[in-house]
Short mmCIF file of C-alpha atoms and ligand atoms in Angstrom, two decimals:
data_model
loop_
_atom_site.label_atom_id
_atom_site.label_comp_id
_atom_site.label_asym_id
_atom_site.label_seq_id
_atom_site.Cartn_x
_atom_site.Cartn_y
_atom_site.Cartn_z
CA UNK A 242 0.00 0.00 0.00
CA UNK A 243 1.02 3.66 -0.48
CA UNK A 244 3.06 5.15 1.79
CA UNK A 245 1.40 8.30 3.40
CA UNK A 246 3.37 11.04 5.07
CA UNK A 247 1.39 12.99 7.62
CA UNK A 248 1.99 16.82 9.21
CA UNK A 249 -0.59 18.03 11.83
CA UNK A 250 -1.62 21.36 11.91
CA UNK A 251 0.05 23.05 15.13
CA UNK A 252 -2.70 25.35 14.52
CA UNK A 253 -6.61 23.67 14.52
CA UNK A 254 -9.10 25.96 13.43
CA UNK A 255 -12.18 25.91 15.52
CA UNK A 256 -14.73 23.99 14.80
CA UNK A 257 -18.15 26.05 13.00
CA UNK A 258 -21.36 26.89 13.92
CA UNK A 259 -23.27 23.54 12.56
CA UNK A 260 -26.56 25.35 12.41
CA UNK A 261 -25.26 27.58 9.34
CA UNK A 262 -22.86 25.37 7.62
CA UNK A 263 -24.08 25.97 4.30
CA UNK A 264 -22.18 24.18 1.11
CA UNK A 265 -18.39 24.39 0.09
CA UNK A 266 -17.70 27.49 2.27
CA UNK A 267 -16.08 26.14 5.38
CA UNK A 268 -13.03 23.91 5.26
CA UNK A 269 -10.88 21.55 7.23
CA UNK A 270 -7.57 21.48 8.79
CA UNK A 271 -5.95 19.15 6.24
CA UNK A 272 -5.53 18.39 3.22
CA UNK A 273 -4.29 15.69 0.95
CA UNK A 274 -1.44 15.92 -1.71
CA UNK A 275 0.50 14.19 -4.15
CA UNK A 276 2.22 14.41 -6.87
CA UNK A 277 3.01 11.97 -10.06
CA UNK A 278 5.29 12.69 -13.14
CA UNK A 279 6.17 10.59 -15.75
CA UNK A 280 9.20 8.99 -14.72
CA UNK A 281 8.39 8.58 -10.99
CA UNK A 282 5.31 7.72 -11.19
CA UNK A 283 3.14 9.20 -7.95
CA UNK A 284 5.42 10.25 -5.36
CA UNK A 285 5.37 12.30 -2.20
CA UNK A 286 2.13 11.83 -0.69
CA UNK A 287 1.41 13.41 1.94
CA UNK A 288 -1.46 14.66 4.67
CA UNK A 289 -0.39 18.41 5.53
CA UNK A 290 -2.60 21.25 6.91
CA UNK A 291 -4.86 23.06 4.52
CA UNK A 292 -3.24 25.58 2.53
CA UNK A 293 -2.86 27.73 -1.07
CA UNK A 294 -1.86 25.39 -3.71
CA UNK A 295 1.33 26.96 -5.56
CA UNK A 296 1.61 26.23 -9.37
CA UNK A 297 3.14 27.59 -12.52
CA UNK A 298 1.13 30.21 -14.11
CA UNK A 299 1.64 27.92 -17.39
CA UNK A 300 0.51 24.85 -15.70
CA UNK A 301 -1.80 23.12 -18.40
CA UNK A 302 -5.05 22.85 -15.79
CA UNK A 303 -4.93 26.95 -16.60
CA UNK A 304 -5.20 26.69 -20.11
CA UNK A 305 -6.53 23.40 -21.25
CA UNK A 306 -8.41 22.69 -18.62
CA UNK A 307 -7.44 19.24 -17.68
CA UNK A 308 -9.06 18.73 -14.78
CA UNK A 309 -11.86 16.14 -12.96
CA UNK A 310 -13.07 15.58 -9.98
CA UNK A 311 -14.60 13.71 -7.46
CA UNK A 312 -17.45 14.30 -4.47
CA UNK A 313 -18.76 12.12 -2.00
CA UNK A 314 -19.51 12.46 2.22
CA UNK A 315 -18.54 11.10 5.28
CA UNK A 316 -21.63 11.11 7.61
CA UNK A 317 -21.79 10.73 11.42
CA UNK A 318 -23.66 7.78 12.93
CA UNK A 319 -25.73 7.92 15.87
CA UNK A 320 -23.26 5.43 17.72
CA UNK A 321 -21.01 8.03 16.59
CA UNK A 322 -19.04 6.63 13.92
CA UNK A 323 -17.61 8.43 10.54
CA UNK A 324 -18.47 6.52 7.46
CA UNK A 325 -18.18 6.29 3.51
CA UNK A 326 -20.76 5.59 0.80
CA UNK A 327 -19.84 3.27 -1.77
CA UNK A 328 -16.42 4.96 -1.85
CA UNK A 329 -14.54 2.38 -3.93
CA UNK A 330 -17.87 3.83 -6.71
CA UNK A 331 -16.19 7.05 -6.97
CA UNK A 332 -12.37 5.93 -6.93
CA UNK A 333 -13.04 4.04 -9.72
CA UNK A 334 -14.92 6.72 -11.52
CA UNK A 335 -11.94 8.79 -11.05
CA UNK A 336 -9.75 6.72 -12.77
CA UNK A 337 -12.22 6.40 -15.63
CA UNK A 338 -12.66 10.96 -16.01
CA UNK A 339 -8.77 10.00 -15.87
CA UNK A 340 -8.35 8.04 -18.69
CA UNK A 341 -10.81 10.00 -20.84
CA UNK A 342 -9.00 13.57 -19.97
CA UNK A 343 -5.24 11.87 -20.21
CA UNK A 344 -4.59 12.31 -16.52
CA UNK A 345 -2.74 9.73 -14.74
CA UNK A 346 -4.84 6.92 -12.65
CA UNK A 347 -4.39 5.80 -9.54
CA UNK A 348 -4.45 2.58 -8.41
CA UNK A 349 -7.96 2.00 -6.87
CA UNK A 350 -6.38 0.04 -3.59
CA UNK A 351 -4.25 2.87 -3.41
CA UNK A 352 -6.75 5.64 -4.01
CA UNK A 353 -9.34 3.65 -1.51
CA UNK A 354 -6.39 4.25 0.84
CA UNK A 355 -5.65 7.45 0.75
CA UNK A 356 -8.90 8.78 0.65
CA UNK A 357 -9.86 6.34 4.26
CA UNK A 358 -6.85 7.54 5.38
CA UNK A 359 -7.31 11.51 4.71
CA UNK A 360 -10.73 10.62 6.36
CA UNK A 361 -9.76 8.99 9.33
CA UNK A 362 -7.22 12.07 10.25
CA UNK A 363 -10.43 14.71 9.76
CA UNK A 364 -12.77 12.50 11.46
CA UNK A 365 -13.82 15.11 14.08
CA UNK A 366 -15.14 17.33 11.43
CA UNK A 367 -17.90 15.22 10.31
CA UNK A 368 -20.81 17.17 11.93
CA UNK A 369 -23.29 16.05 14.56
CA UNK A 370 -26.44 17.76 13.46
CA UNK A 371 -28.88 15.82 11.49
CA UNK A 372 -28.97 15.83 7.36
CA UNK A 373 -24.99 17.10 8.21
CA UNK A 374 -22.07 15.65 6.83
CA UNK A 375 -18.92 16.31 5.88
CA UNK A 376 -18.14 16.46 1.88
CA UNK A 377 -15.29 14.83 0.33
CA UNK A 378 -13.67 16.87 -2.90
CA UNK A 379 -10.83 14.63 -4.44
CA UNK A 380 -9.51 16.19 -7.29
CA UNK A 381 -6.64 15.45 -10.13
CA UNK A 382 -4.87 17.88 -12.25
CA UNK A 383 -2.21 18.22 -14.99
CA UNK A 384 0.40 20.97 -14.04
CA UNK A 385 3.13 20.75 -16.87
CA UNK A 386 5.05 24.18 -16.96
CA UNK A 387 4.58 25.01 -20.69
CA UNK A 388 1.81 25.46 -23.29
CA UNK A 389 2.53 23.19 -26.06
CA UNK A 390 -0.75 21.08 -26.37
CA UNK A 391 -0.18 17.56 -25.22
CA UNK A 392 -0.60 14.48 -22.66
CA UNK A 393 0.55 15.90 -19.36
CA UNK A 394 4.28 14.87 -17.63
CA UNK A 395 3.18 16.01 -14.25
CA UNK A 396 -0.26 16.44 -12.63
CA UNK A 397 -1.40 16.67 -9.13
CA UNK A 398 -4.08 14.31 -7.07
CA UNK A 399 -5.24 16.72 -3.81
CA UNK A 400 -8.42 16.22 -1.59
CA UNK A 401 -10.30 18.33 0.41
CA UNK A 402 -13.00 18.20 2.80
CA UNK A 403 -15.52 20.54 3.97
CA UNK A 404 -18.09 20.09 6.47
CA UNK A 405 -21.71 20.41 4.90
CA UNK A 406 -25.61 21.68 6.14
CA UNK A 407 -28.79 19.73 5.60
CA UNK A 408 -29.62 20.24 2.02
CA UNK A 409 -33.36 19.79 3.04
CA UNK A 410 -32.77 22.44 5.85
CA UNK A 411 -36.67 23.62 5.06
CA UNK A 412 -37.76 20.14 4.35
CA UNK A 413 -37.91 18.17 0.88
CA UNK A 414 -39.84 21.22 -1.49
CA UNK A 415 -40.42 20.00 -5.18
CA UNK A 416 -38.18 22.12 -7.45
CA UNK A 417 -39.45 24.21 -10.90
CA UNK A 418 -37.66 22.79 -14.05
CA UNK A 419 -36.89 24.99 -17.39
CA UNK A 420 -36.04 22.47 -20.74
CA UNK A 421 -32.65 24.62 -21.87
CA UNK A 422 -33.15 24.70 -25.57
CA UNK A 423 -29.83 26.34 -26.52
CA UNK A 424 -27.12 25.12 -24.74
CA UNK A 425 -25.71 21.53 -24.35
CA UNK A 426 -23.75 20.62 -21.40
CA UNK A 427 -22.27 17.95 -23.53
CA UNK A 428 -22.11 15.91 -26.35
CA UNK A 429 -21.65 11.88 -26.92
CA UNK A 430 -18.01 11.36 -27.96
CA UNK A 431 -17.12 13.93 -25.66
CA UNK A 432 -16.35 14.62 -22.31
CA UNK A 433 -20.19 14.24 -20.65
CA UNK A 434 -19.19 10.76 -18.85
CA UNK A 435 -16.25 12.19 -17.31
CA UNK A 436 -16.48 14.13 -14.32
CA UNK A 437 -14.20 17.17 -15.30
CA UNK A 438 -14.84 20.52 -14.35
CA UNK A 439 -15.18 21.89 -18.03
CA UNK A 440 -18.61 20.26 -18.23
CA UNK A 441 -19.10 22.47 -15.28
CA UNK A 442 -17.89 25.84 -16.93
CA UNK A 443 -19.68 24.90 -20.36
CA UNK A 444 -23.09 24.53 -18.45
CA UNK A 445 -23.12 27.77 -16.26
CA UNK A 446 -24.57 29.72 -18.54
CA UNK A 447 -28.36 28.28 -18.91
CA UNK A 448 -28.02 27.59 -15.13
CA UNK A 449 -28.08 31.01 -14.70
CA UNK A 450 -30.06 31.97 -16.85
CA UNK A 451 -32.72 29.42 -15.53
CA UNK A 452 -31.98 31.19 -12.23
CA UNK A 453 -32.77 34.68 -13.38
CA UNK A 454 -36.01 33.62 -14.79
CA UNK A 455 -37.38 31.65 -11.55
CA UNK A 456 -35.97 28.12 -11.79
CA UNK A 457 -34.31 26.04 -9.80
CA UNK A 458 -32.64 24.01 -12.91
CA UNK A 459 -32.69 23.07 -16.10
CA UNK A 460 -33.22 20.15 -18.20
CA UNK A 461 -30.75 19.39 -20.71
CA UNK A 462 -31.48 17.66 -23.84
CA UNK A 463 -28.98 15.53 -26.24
CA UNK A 464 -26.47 17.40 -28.48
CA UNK A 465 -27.50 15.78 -31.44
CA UNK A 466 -31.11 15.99 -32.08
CA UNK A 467 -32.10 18.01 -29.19
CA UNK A 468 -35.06 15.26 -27.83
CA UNK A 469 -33.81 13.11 -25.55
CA UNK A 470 -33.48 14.09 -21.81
CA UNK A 471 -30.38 13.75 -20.27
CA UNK A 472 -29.68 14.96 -16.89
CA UNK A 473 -32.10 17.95 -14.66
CA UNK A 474 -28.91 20.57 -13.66
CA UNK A 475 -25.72 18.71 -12.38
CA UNK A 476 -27.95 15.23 -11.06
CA UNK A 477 -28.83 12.54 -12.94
CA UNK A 478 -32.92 12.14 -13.92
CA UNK A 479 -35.72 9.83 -13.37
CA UNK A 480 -39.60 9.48 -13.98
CA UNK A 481 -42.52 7.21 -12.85
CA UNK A 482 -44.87 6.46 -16.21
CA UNK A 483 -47.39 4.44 -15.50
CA UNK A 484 -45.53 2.47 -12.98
CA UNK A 485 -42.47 2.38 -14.85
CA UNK A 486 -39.73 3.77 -13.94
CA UNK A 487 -37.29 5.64 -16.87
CA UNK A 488 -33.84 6.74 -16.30
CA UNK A 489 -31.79 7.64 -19.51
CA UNK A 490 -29.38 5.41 -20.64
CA UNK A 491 -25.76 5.91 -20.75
CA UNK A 492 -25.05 6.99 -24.18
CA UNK A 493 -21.87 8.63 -23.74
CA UNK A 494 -22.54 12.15 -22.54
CA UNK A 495 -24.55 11.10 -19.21
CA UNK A 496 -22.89 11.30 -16.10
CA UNK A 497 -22.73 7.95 -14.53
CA UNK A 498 -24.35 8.79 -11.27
CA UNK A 499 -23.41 6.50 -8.40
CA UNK A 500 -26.64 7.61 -6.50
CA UNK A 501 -28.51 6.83 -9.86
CA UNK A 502 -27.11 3.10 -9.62
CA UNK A 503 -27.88 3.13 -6.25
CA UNK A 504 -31.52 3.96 -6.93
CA UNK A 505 -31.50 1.65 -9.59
CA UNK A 506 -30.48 -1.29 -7.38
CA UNK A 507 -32.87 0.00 -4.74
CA UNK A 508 -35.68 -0.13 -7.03
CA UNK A 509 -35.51 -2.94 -8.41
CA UNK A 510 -34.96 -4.90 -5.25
CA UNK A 511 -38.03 -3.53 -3.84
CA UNK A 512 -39.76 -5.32 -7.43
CA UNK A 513 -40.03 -1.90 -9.65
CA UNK A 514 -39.66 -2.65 -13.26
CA UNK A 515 -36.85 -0.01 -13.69
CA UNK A 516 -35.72 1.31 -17.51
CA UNK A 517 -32.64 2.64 -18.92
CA UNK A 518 -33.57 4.03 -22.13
CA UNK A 519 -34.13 7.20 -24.32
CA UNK A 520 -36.59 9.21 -22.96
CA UNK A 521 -37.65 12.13 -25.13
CA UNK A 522 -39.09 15.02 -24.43
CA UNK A 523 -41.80 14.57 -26.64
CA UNK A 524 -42.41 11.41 -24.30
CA UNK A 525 -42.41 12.99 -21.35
CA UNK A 526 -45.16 15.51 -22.44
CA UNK A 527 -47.39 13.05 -24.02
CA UNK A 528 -47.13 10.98 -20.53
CA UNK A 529 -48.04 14.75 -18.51
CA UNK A 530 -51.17 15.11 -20.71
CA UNK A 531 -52.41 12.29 -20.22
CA UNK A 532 -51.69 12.45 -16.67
CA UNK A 533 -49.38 9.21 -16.86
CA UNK A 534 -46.46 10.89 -15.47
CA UNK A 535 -46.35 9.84 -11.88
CA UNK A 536 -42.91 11.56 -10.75
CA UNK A 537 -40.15 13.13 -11.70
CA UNK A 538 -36.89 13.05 -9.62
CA UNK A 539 -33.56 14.20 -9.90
CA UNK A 540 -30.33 12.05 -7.95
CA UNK A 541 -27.19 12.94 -7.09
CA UNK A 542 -24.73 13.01 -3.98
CA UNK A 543 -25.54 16.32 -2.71
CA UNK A 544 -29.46 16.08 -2.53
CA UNK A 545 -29.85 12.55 -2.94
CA UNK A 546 -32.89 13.01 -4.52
CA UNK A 547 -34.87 16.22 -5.76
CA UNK A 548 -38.72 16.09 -6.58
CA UNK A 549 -39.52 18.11 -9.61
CA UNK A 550 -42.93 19.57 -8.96
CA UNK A 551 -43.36 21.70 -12.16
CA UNK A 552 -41.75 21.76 -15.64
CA UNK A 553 -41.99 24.77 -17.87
CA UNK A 554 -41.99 23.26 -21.51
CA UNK A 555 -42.32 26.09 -24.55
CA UNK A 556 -43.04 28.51 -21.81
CA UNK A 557 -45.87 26.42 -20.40
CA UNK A 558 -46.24 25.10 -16.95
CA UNK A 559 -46.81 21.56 -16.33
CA UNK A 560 -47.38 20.55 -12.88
CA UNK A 561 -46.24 16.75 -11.08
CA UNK A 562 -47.86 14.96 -8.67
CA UNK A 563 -49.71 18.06 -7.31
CA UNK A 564 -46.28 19.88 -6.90
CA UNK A 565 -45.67 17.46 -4.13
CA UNK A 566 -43.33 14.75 -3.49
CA UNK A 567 -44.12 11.43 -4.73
CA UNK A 568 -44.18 7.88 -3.14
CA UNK A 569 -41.43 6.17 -4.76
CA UNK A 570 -39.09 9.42 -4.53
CA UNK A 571 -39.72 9.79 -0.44
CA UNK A 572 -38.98 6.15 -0.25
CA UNK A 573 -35.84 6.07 -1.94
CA UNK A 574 -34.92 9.47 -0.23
CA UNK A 575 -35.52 7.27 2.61
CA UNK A 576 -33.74 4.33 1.94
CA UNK A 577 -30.57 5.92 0.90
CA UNK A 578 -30.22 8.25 3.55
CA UNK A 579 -31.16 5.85 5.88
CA UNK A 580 -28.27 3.65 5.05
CA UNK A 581 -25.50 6.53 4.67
CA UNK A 582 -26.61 7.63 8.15
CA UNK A 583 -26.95 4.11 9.40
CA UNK A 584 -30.52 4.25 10.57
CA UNK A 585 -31.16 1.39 8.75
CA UNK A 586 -29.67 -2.01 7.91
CA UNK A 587 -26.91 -1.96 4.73
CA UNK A 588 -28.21 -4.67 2.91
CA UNK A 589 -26.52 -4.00 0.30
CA UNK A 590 -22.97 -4.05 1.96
CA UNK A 591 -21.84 -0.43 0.65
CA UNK A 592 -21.19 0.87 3.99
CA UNK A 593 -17.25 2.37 4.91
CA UNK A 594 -16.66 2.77 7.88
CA UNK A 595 -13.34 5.06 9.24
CA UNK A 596 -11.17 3.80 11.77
C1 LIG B 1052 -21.57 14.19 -9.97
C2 LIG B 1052 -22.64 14.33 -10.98
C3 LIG B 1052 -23.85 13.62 -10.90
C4 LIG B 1052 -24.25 12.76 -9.73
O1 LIG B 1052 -23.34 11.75 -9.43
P1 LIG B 1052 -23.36 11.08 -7.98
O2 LIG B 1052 -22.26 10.09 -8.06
O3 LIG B 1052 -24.68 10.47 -7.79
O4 LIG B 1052 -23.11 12.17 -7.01
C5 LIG B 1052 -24.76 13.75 -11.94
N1 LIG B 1052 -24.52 14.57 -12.99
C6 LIG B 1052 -23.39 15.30 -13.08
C7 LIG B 1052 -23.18 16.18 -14.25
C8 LIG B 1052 -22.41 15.20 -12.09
O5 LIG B 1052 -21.30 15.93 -12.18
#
């Protein structure tokens, strides 16, 4: 196994207020590092406090944007233990953004190991409160000092973790859903599957523009023919038809979702008939109209899931399940947060825990 250096802080921060945590704002004492090139492979990794990265102002992640990333939690048991969803899920998925954005991998024993490890030493800053928990941000970067256009020498693998609020702080409220009709936030063939910030930068614009006009996110739509629903803002989708439950399949520019596969798996171990297939959009309002649509959900880490109660389609409002949550959604909200918080039993054996 990978051999982890490890510097305390000589100065802990105190801990924050959990009551106004918020998202991404608020960070730890540590932080992990290491670095790979080449010819040594990775080297020098390390555990040191939290601090300002320092890089070449050529460094390829500033200009060609070869970057991915990672995000997952830690949550606090009752009995008060610190543990990991499906972890091994995202290492893996790392390695694969990786390979399609020539980074360098990183042996998924090794990466497992590292990110325990980096866990185990913040520990204490997984928060008490309930719906709490403290967020995991692994992230890989190429940092070559000059600007030819090429595979990177050198890159950087760093993690960082920030303790996180409830996202359901005023309860689970249905969100409003534009269809974005211009922009694509990716195409198949490109870099949609991967998990690299560029999709991120590439699909600010119609979030914000959603925003400005009222909604909470967007729908996105293929590249090619514009009809076939992808994924509702940065989560992954799914609807109940008829007692059928759709998901788009994975052609390419669909974020593989590990919260969608665990839904899946949920689902269909509690007997749902559960598709992955194209889903247009043309679908999806034929199922509204004639009152077929049962619910609409999006899934993703940060939520878990997200009830759509309205869709604006062509500047028309279509309402879901009376703007309410639906039955299936609630239970696998349920379900999955009942097993990352250990309320209930982990059937399913994706439970980490940290020493
Ligand atoms: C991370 C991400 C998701 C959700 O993935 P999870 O593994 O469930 O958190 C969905 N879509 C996009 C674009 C993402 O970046």
């Amino acid at each position: 196994m990978i051999d982890i250096k490890i510097e305390l802080t000589k100065n802990p921060k105190q801990k924050p207020d959990e009551s106004n945590l918020g998202f991404g704002k608020i960070f730890t004492d540590h932080m992990f590092v290491m670095d790979y090139s080449k010819e040594k492979g990775w080297y020098d990794a390390k555990i040191v406090p939290f601090e300002n990265l320092s890089l070449h102002p050529a460094a390829t992640v500033f200009h060609y944007g070869a970057e991915i990333f990672e995000g997952l939690k830690a949550y606090r048991t009752k009995n008060n233990e610190v543990q990991l969803f499906r972890p091994m899920e995202n290492m893996r998925r790392l390695n694969r953004s990786a390979e399609r954005l020539c980074l360098p991998t990183i042996p998924e024993e090794d990466a497992l190991h590292i990110l325990k490890t980096f866990v185990s030493i913040e520990k204490d800053w997984t928060p008490h409160s309930e719906g709490t928990s403290l967020y995991l941000r692994p992230f890989l970067f190429g940092c070559d000092p000059f600007l030819g256009v090429h595979s990177v020498n050198t890159a950087k693998y760093v993690i960082i973790a920030s303790p996180v609020g409830s996202y359901y702080k005023e309860g689970i409220n249905p969100v409003t859903i534009m269809i974005e009709t211009e922009d694509v936030r990716a195409v198949r063939g490109g870099t949609g599957e991967a998990k690299c910030g560029g999709n991120y930068a590439a699909s600010t614009r119609a979030g914000e523009k959603a925003e400005k006009k009222g909604y909470s996110q967007v729908l996105w739509l293929d590249g090619v023919e514009r009809k076939y629903i992808e994924e509702v803002g940065a989560m992954n989708v799914m609807f109940k038809v008829n007692g059928e439950i759709v998901t788009p399949k994975l052609t390419g520019s669909i974020l593989p979702g590990i919260t969608r596969k665990s839904c899946i798996e949920v689902l269909r171990d509690k007997g749902y008939t559960v598709n992955e297939r194209l889903f247009s959009i043309d679908e999806l309002m034929e199922a509204i109209e004639k009152g077929t649509l049962e619910e609409a959900w999006g899934c993703g880490t940060a939520a878990v899931v997200s009830p759509i109660g309205h869709f604006d389609i062509n500047g028309k409002i279509y309402e879901i399940n009376g703007g309410k949550i639906g039955e299936v959604t609630q239970d696998l909200y349920d379900t999955l947060t009942g097993i990352q918080w250990g309320k209930i039993e982990d059937k399913y054996n994706w439970i980490c825990k940290i020493d």
